[in-house]
Coordinates of C-alpha atoms in Angstrom, one line a residue:
Chain A
M53 CA -38.1 18.3 27.4
L54 CA -38.2 16.6 24.0
A55 CA -40.0 18.1 21.0
K56 CA -41.6 15.6 18.6
I57 CA -40.7 15.9 14.9
D58 CA -42.4 14.8 11.8
G59 CA -40.4 13.6 8.7
H60 CA -37.0 11.9 8.3
P61 CA -34.0 13.7 9.8
F62 CA -32.0 13.2 6.5
G63 CA -34.9 14.7 4.5
G64 CA -36.8 17.6 6.0
I65 CA -38.4 17.8 9.5
Q66 CA -41.1 19.8 11.1
L67 CA -41.9 20.3 14.8
T68 CA -45.4 18.8 15.6
G69 CA -45.8 21.0 18.7
E70 CA -45.9 17.9 21.0
R71 CA -43.4 17.9 23.9
F72 CA -42.4 15.1 26.4
P73 CA -40.4 15.2 29.6
L74 CA -37.0 13.6 29.0
A75 CA -37.4 11.3 32.0
E76 CA -40.6 9.8 30.6
V77 CA -39.0 8.8 27.2
R78 CA -37.0 5.6 26.4
M79 CA -34.1 6.6 24.1
V80 CA -33.0 4.5 21.2
A81 CA -30.0 5.1 19.1
P82 CA -30.6 8.3 17.1
M83 CA -29.9 6.6 13.7
L84 CA -29.8 3.1 12.1
P85 CA -26.4 3.2 10.5
S86 CA -25.7 0.9 7.5
K87 CA -22.2 0.9 8.9
V88 CA -20.1 2.3 11.7
V89 CA -16.6 3.2 10.5
A90 CA -14.2 3.6 13.4
I91 CA -10.7 5.0 13.6
G92 CA -8.0 3.5 15.9
R93 CA -5.1 5.3 17.6
N94 CA -6.2 8.8 16.9
Y95 CA -5.2 10.5 20.2
A96 CA -1.4 10.5 21.0
D97 CA -1.9 9.9 24.7
H98 CA -4.0 6.8 24.1
V99 CA -1.5 5.5 21.5
K100 CA 1.1 5.9 24.2
E101 CA -0.8 4.1 27.0
M102 CA -1.4 1.1 24.6
G103 CA 2.3 0.9 23.8
N104 CA 1.7 1.5 20.1
D105 CA 3.3 3.8 17.5
V106 CA 1.6 6.9 16.2
P107 CA 0.1 5.8 12.8
S108 CA 1.2 7.5 9.6
E109 CA -2.3 7.1 8.1
P110 CA -5.7 6.7 9.9
I111 CA -6.4 3.1 11.0
M112 CA -9.8 2.1 9.8
F113 CA -12.1 -0.7 11.1
L114 CA -15.8 -1.5 11.1
K115 CA -18.3 -2.2 13.8
P116 CA -21.4 -4.0 12.7
S117 CA -24.8 -2.3 12.8
T118 CA -26.0 -5.0 15.1
S119 CA -23.6 -3.6 17.8
V120 CA -25.5 -0.3 18.0
I121 CA -27.6 0.5 21.1
G122 CA -29.0 3.8 22.4
H123 CA -28.7 5.9 25.6
G124 CA -30.0 3.9 28.6
E125 CA -29.8 0.5 26.9
A126 CA -27.5 -2.1 28.5
V127 CA -24.1 -3.2 27.3
A128 CA -24.1 -7.0 27.5
Y129 CA -20.9 -8.4 28.9
P130 CA -20.2 -11.7 27.0
Q131 CA -18.9 -13.7 30.0
G132 CA -17.1 -16.9 29.1
L133 CA -15.8 -15.3 25.8
T134 CA -13.7 -12.4 27.2
E135 CA -12.2 -11.5 30.6
R136 CA -11.6 -7.8 29.8
V137 CA -14.2 -5.4 28.4
D138 CA -13.1 -1.8 28.1
F139 CA -14.9 1.5 27.6
E140 CA -13.6 4.0 24.9
G141 CA -15.4 7.3 24.9
E142 CA -15.5 8.9 21.5
L143 CA -17.0 11.7 19.4
A144 CA -19.2 10.2 16.6
V145 CA -19.8 12.0 13.3
V146 CA -23.2 11.3 11.7
I147 CA -23.2 11.4 7.9
G148 CA -26.1 13.2 6.2
R149 CA -25.9 12.2 2.6
L150 CA -24.6 9.6 0.2
C151 CA -21.0 10.5 -0.5
R152 CA -17.7 9.2 -1.9
E153 CA -14.3 10.7 -2.6
V154 CA -15.1 13.8 -0.5
P155 CA -12.2 16.3 -0.4
A156 CA -11.3 17.3 3.2
E157 CA -12.3 20.9 2.4
R158 CA -15.9 19.8 1.6
A159 CA -16.3 17.4 4.5
K160 CA -18.6 19.7 6.3
D161 CA -21.1 19.4 3.5
V162 CA -21.7 15.7 4.2
I163 CA -21.9 15.9 8.0
F164 CA -25.4 15.8 9.5
G165 CA -24.3 16.2 13.1
Y166 CA -22.5 14.7 16.1
T167 CA -23.2 12.4 19.0
C168 CA -21.4 10.6 21.7
A169 CA -20.2 7.0 21.3
N170 CA -18.6 4.3 23.4
D171 CA -16.4 2.0 21.3
V172 CA -16.7 -0.9 23.7
T173 CA -13.8 -3.4 23.2
A174 CA -13.0 -6.9 24.5
R175 CA -9.3 -6.0 25.0
D176 CA -8.1 -9.6 25.4
L177 CA -9.7 -10.6 22.1
Q178 CA -8.4 -7.5 20.4
K179 CA -4.8 -8.5 21.3
R180 CA -5.4 -12.2 20.5
D181 CA -7.1 -11.7 17.1
V182 CA -5.0 -8.8 15.8
Q183 CA -8.1 -8.0 13.6
F184 CA -10.4 -5.8 15.8
T185 CA -13.7 -7.2 14.4
R186 CA -14.6 -9.8 17.1
A187 CA -13.3 -7.7 20.0
K188 CA -15.3 -4.6 18.9
G189 CA -18.2 -6.3 17.1
F190 CA -20.3 -7.9 19.9
D191 CA -24.0 -7.0 20.1
T192 CA -24.5 -3.9 22.3
F193 CA -20.8 -2.9 21.9
C194 CA -21.6 0.4 20.2
P195 CA -23.7 2.7 22.4
L196 CA -24.6 5.9 20.4
G197 CA -26.5 8.9 21.6
P198 CA -28.3 10.4 23.4
W199 CA -29.3 12.4 20.3
I200 CA -27.7 14.1 17.3
E201 CA -26.5 17.7 17.7
T202 CA -26.7 19.3 14.3
D203 CA -25.4 22.8 15.1
L204 CA -21.9 22.5 16.5
D205 CA -18.3 23.3 15.8
A206 CA -16.7 20.0 16.7
S207 CA -13.1 21.1 16.4
D208 CA -12.3 21.6 20.1
L209 CA -14.8 20.0 22.4
A210 CA -14.2 18.6 25.9
L211 CA -14.8 14.8 26.1
T212 CA -15.1 12.9 29.4
T213 CA -15.8 9.3 30.3
T214 CA -17.0 8.4 33.8
V215 CA -17.6 5.0 35.4
N216 CA -20.0 5.0 38.3
G217 CA -19.5 8.8 38.5
E218 CA -15.7 8.6 38.6
L219 CA -13.7 10.5 35.9
R220 CA -11.7 8.1 33.8
Q221 CA -11.1 9.8 30.4
S222 CA -10.7 13.5 29.8
G223 CA -9.7 14.8 26.4
R224 CA -10.4 17.4 23.8
T225 CA -11.3 16.8 20.1
S226 CA -8.6 19.3 19.2
Q227 CA -6.1 16.6 20.1
L228 CA -7.2 14.3 17.3
L229 CA -4.1 13.2 15.3
F230 CA -6.2 13.1 12.1
D231 CA -9.0 15.7 12.2
I232 CA -12.6 15.1 11.1
P233 CA -12.2 16.5 7.5
T234 CA -9.1 14.3 7.0
L235 CA -10.9 11.2 8.3
I236 CA -13.9 11.8 6.0
A237 CA -11.6 12.2 3.0
H238 CA -9.7 9.1 4.0
V239 CA -12.7 6.9 4.5
T240 CA -14.7 8.1 1.4
A241 CA -11.7 7.5 -0.8
V242 CA -12.4 3.8 0.0
M243 CA -16.1 3.4 0.6
T244 CA -19.3 5.2 -0.1
L245 CA -21.0 6.5 3.0
L246 CA -24.8 6.6 3.3
P247 CA -27.1 8.9 5.3
G248 CA -27.0 7.8 9.0
D249 CA -23.6 6.1 8.7
V250 CA -21.4 6.9 11.7
L251 CA -17.7 7.7 11.9
L252 CA -16.1 7.1 15.3
T253 CA -13.1 9.4 15.7
G254 CA -11.0 7.6 18.3
T255 CA -10.6 7.6 22.0
P256 CA -8.2 9.7 24.3
A257 CA -6.1 8.1 27.1
G258 CA -7.7 6.5 30.2
V259 CA -9.4 3.5 28.8
G260 CA -10.1 0.8 31.3
P261 CA -12.3 -2.1 32.3
L262 CA -16.0 -2.4 32.9
T263 CA -17.7 -5.0 35.0
P264 CA -21.4 -6.0 35.2
G265 CA -23.2 -3.5 37.3
D266 CA -21.1 -0.6 36.2
E267 CA -22.7 2.6 34.8
V268 CA -20.5 4.2 32.1
S269 CA -21.1 7.7 30.7
V270 CA -19.5 9.5 27.8
G271 CA -20.1 13.3 27.9
I272 CA -19.2 15.7 25.1
E273 CA -19.4 19.5 25.5
G274 CA -22.2 20.9 23.4
I275 CA -23.8 17.5 22.8
G276 CA -24.8 15.8 26.0
T277 CA -24.1 12.6 27.9
L278 CA -24.5 9.0 26.8
T279 CA -25.1 6.6 29.7
N280 CA -25.3 2.8 29.7
R281 CA -25.1 0.2 32.4
V282 CA -23.3 -3.1 32.0
V283 CA -25.1 -6.4 32.5
S284 CA -24.0 -10.0 32.1
R285 CA -25.1 -11.3 28.7
D286 CA -26.8 -14.5 30.1
Chain B
M189 CA -33.7 -19.3 -18.6
L190 CA -34.7 -17.4 -15.5
A191 CA -38.1 -17.9 -13.9
K192 CA -39.7 -14.8 -12.2
I193 CA -40.7 -15.1 -8.6
D194 CA -43.2 -13.1 -6.4
G195 CA -42.5 -12.5 -2.8
H196 CA -39.4 -12.1 -0.7
P197 CA -36.8 -14.9 -0.7
F198 CA -36.6 -14.8 3.1
G199 CA -40.3 -15.1 3.4
G200 CA -42.3 -17.2 0.9
I201 CA -42.0 -17.2 -2.9
Q202 CA -44.2 -18.2 -5.8
L203 CA -43.3 -18.7 -9.4
T204 CA -45.2 -16.2 -11.6
G205 CA -44.9 -18.4 -14.7
E206 CA -42.8 -15.7 -16.5
R207 CA -39.4 -16.8 -17.9
F208 CA -36.6 -14.8 -19.4
P209 CA -33.4 -15.9 -21.3
L210 CA -30.4 -15.4 -19.0
A211 CA -28.5 -13.5 -21.7
E212 CA -31.2 -10.8 -21.8
V213 CA -31.1 -10.1 -18.0
R214 CA -28.8 -7.8 -16.1
M215 CA -27.9 -9.6 -12.8
V216 CA -27.6 -7.7 -9.6
A217 CA -26.3 -9.1 -6.3
P218 CA -28.8 -11.7 -5.1
M219 CA -29.2 -10.1 -1.7
L220 CA -28.6 -6.7 0.1
P221 CA -26.6 -7.8 3.1
S222 CA -26.6 -5.7 6.2
K223 CA -23.2 -7.0 6.7
V224 CA -20.6 -9.3 5.1
V225 CA -18.7 -11.3 7.7
A226 CA -15.5 -12.8 6.2
I227 CA -13.0 -15.4 7.5
G228 CA -9.3 -15.2 6.8
R229 CA -6.8 -18.0 6.6
N230 CA -9.3 -20.8 6.3
Y231 CA -7.5 -23.0 3.7
A232 CA -4.1 -24.5 4.8
D233 CA -2.5 -24.1 1.3
H234 CA -3.5 -20.4 1.2
V235 CA -2.2 -19.8 4.7
K236 CA 1.1 -21.3 3.5
E237 CA 1.4 -19.2 0.3
M238 CA 0.9 -16.1 2.4
G239 CA 3.6 -17.1 4.9
N240 CA 1.2 -17.1 7.8
D241 CA 0.5 -19.6 10.6
V242 CA -2.6 -21.7 10.7
P243 CA -5.0 -19.9 13.1
S244 CA -6.2 -21.6 16.3
E245 CA -9.6 -19.8 16.0
P246 CA -11.3 -18.3 12.9
I247 CA -10.1 -14.8 12.0
M248 CA -13.1 -12.6 11.4
F249 CA -13.4 -9.3 9.5
L250 CA -16.1 -7.3 7.9
K251 CA -16.6 -6.0 4.4
P252 CA -19.1 -3.1 4.1
S253 CA -22.4 -3.5 2.3
T254 CA -21.2 -0.8 -0.1
S255 CA -18.6 -3.1 -1.4
V256 CA -21.2 -5.6 -2.8
I257 CA -21.8 -5.9 -6.5
G258 CA -23.5 -8.6 -8.6
H259 CA -22.5 -10.9 -11.5
G260 CA -21.4 -8.9 -14.6
E261 CA -20.9 -5.7 -12.7
A262 CA -17.4 -4.1 -12.8
V263 CA -14.7 -4.2 -10.1
A264 CA -13.3 -0.7 -9.9
Y265 CA -9.6 -0.6 -9.5
P266 CA -8.7 2.3 -7.2
Q267 CA -5.6 3.4 -9.1
G268 CA -3.4 5.8 -7.1
L269 CA -4.4 4.2 -3.8
T270 CA -3.1 0.7 -4.4
E271 CA -0.6 -1.0 -6.7
R272 CA -1.8 -4.6 -6.1
V273 CA -5.4 -5.8 -6.2
D274 CA -5.9 -9.5 -5.8
F275 CA -8.8 -11.9 -6.5
E276 CA -9.9 -14.4 -3.8
G277 CA -12.5 -16.9 -4.9
E278 CA -14.7 -18.0 -2.0
L279 CA -17.9 -19.9 -1.1
A280 CA -20.4 -17.5 0.4
V281 CA -23.1 -18.6 2.8
V282 CA -26.4 -16.6 2.8
I283 CA -28.2 -16.4 6.1
G284 CA -31.9 -16.9 6.1
R285 CA -33.1 -15.7 9.5
L286 CA -32.2 -13.5 12.4
C287 CA -30.0 -15.6 14.6
R288 CA -27.5 -15.4 17.5
E289 CA -25.6 -17.9 19.6
V290 CA -26.3 -20.7 17.1
P291 CA -24.8 -24.0 18.1
A292 CA -22.8 -25.7 15.3
E293 CA -25.3 -28.6 15.1
R294 CA -28.1 -26.2 14.3
A295 CA -26.2 -24.1 11.8
K296 CA -28.1 -25.6 8.9
D297 CA -31.4 -24.1 10.3
V298 CA -30.2 -20.6 9.7
I299 CA -28.6 -21.1 6.2
F300 CA -30.8 -19.9 3.3
G301 CA -28.4 -20.9 0.6
Y302 CA -25.0 -20.5 -1.1
T303 CA -23.4 -18.3 -3.7
C304 CA -20.0 -17.5 -5.2
A305 CA -17.9 -14.6 -3.9
N306 CA -14.8 -12.8 -4.8
D307 CA -13.1 -11.2 -1.7
V308 CA -11.2 -8.6 -3.7
T309 CA -8.2 -7.3 -1.7
A310 CA -5.7 -4.5 -2.1
R311 CA -2.8 -6.7 -1.0
D312 CA -0.4 -3.8 -0.4
L313 CA -2.8 -1.9 1.8
Q314 CA -3.7 -5.1 3.7
K315 CA 0.0 -5.5 4.6
R316 CA 0.5 -1.8 5.4
D317 CA -2.6 -1.4 7.6
V318 CA -2.6 -4.7 9.5
Q319 CA -6.4 -4.2 9.8
F320 CA -8.0 -5.6 6.7
T321 CA -10.8 -3.0 6.5
R322 CA -9.4 -0.6 4.0
A323 CA -7.8 -3.2 1.8
K324 CA -11.0 -5.2 1.5
G325 CA -13.6 -2.5 1.9
F326 CA -13.4 -0.5 -1.4
D327 CA -16.7 0.0 -3.3
T328 CA -17.1 -3.0 -5.7
F329 CA -14.6 -5.2 -3.8
C330 CA -17.3 -7.8 -3.0
P331 CA -18.8 -9.4 -6.1
L332 CA -21.5 -11.9 -5.1
G333 CA -23.6 -14.2 -7.3
P334 CA -24.8 -15.1 -9.9
W335 CA -27.7 -16.3 -7.7
I336 CA -28.4 -18.1 -4.4
E337 CA -28.5 -21.9 -4.6
T338 CA -30.8 -23.1 -1.8
D339 CA -30.7 -26.9 -2.3
L340 CA -27.1 -27.9 -1.9
D341 CA -24.7 -29.9 0.3
A342 CA -21.8 -27.5 0.6
S343 CA -19.4 -29.8 2.5
D344 CA -17.3 -30.9 -0.5
L345 CA -17.7 -28.7 -3.6
A346 CA -15.0 -27.9 -6.2
L347 CA -14.1 -24.2 -6.3
T348 CA -12.1 -22.6 -9.2
T349 CA -11.1 -19.1 -10.0
T350 CA -10.0 -18.1 -13.6
V351 CA -8.6 -14.9 -14.9
N352 CA -9.2 -14.3 -18.6
G353 CA -10.0 -18.0 -18.9
E354 CA -6.8 -19.2 -17.2
L355 CA -7.1 -21.4 -14.1
R356 CA -5.7 -19.7 -11.0
Q357 CA -7.3 -21.2 -8.0
S358 CA -8.6 -24.8 -7.6
G359 CA -9.8 -26.0 -4.2
R360 CA -12.6 -28.0 -2.5
T361 CA -14.8 -26.7 0.3
S362 CA -13.9 -29.9 2.2
Q363 CA -10.5 -28.3 2.8
L364 CA -11.9 -25.5 5.0
L365 CA -9.9 -25.5 8.3
F366 CA -13.0 -24.4 10.1
D367 CA -16.2 -25.8 8.5
I368 CA -19.4 -23.8 7.9
P369 CA -21.2 -24.9 11.1
T370 CA -18.1 -24.0 13.2
L371 CA -17.9 -20.6 11.5
I372 CA -21.6 -19.9 12.1
A373 CA -21.3 -20.8 15.8
H374 CA -18.2 -18.6 16.1
V375 CA -19.7 -15.6 14.4
T376 CA -23.1 -15.7 16.0
A377 CA -21.5 -16.0 19.5
V378 CA -20.4 -12.4 18.8
M379 CA -22.9 -10.8 16.6
T380 CA -26.6 -11.3 15.6
L381 CA -26.9 -12.2 11.9
L382 CA -29.9 -10.9 9.9
P383 CA -31.7 -12.4 6.8
G384 CA -29.5 -11.7 3.7
D385 CA -26.3 -11.4 5.7
V386 CA -23.4 -13.1 4.0
L387 CA -20.5 -15.2 5.4
L388 CA -17.4 -15.6 3.3
T389 CA -15.6 -18.8 4.1
G390 CA -12.1 -18.1 3.0
T391 CA -10.0 -18.6 -0.1
P392 CA -7.8 -21.5 -1.3
A393 CA -4.2 -21.1 -2.6
G394 CA -3.5 -19.4 -5.9
V395 CA -4.5 -15.8 -5.2
G396 CA -3.0 -13.3 -7.5
P397 CA -3.2 -9.8 -9.1
L398 CA -5.8 -8.3 -11.3
T399 CA -5.4 -5.4 -13.7
P400 CA -7.9 -3.3 -15.5
G401 CA -9.3 -5.1 -18.5
D402 CA -9.1 -8.5 -16.8
E403 CA -12.2 -10.8 -16.5
V404 CA -12.3 -12.8 -13.3
S405 CA -14.6 -15.8 -12.7
V406 CA -15.3 -17.7 -9.5
G407 CA -17.1 -21.0 -10.2
I408 CA -18.4 -23.4 -7.6
E409 CA -19.8 -26.9 -8.3
G410 CA -23.6 -27.0 -7.9
I411 CA -23.9 -23.2 -7.9
G412 CA -22.6 -21.5 -11.0
T413 CA -20.1 -18.9 -12.1
L414 CA -19.6 -15.3 -10.9
T415 CA -17.9 -13.3 -13.6
N416 CA -16.7 -9.7 -13.3
R417 CA -14.4 -7.5 -15.3
V418 CA -12.0 -5.1 -13.8
V419 CA -12.0 -1.4 -14.8
S420 CA -10.1 1.6 -13.7
R421 CA -12.0 3.6 -11.1
D422 CA -11.7 6.9 -12.8

């Protein structure tokens, strides 16, 4: 069941008393981020499977707000432009207030909550371009949801990704090379974050290809499961 | 003199009849872009000065909306995080309507106008990170302005950058390796653009360092001059 709220989640909210069965509701992304800041190579086993070196500092990139979709919405496979689209299940941190130059020890003050993310990536374009922007910036390549969990210790959560029900990724957020407070300090030393902005914390090993017709789910302990099917863009 | 308008520039506008002397007005960025899509290595002479190869496709990256400032606002030099901050004078294209998969021959239909841009870059971080996001994503690292010129043929305009009045960059937009229609087709094949989104078209040769106290100006024929001073961040 879903309970309806009044007000803005980054201000104050009140329960209206209305409730709806989950199955009868179409979910949209639980925020409209002004930006999605993502971190690459933040799990050692994924760094290894990609043949990369462990970074000495977090590797930061941006996904455009136009790439965001919600739970149950379709990932559009841009056929003709890429021949390899991969899932990357990730823990997403949702920022609750305008902040800059946040020390790691105060990072929890700027976190509104957590959700599941899929950092969908055209792997062939990522390799060809070096810059990640095109490969990770297609419309629909940033599923977020199904909702924001605001009361959670995110330091050691199980994260799994399945494709058509088959387990493909299994990690724990305790394996992050750079933990969430370190990432928030690193990112906010560069750019101001706004309420609703999203930080993707990286993906564990097991990334692999999607094809139209697939159903991909990212599940995180204490949050829920984000499921999206893949369709051809045209 | 500035003439006051009523209405939204991406809808319809009317002149109110009120006029103000330019010197009495503080300029802000002439749009609030949801995203700034930028193109690297798009002038052959700049590709050569950086020791890079001419790309076979446009190289795309994003600058966050939080990096945007207007004419007359200060570029904040993040001392302690970088030892080399460069100017990059560029022609900026302002998008006028929601668009995706725009063919090159229809690109002019989605262009609202043009302005001057400075793609400020922490050159040492750009080299260290490989991904451009941190180096080009600092708050204040995307001066745009002084206004949007809506009636202009942008195919062969002189572009100059000066630092403290001294000429440092001099190019023409006819030297773009990938022209504006090609860039719009390339970008919109990947991501939907929204009204007010900005496309930076690349910088000609002559990029170089800024230090606190400098005044940097990007001037483009038919548009005007974007001037910003550099200050220490703290």
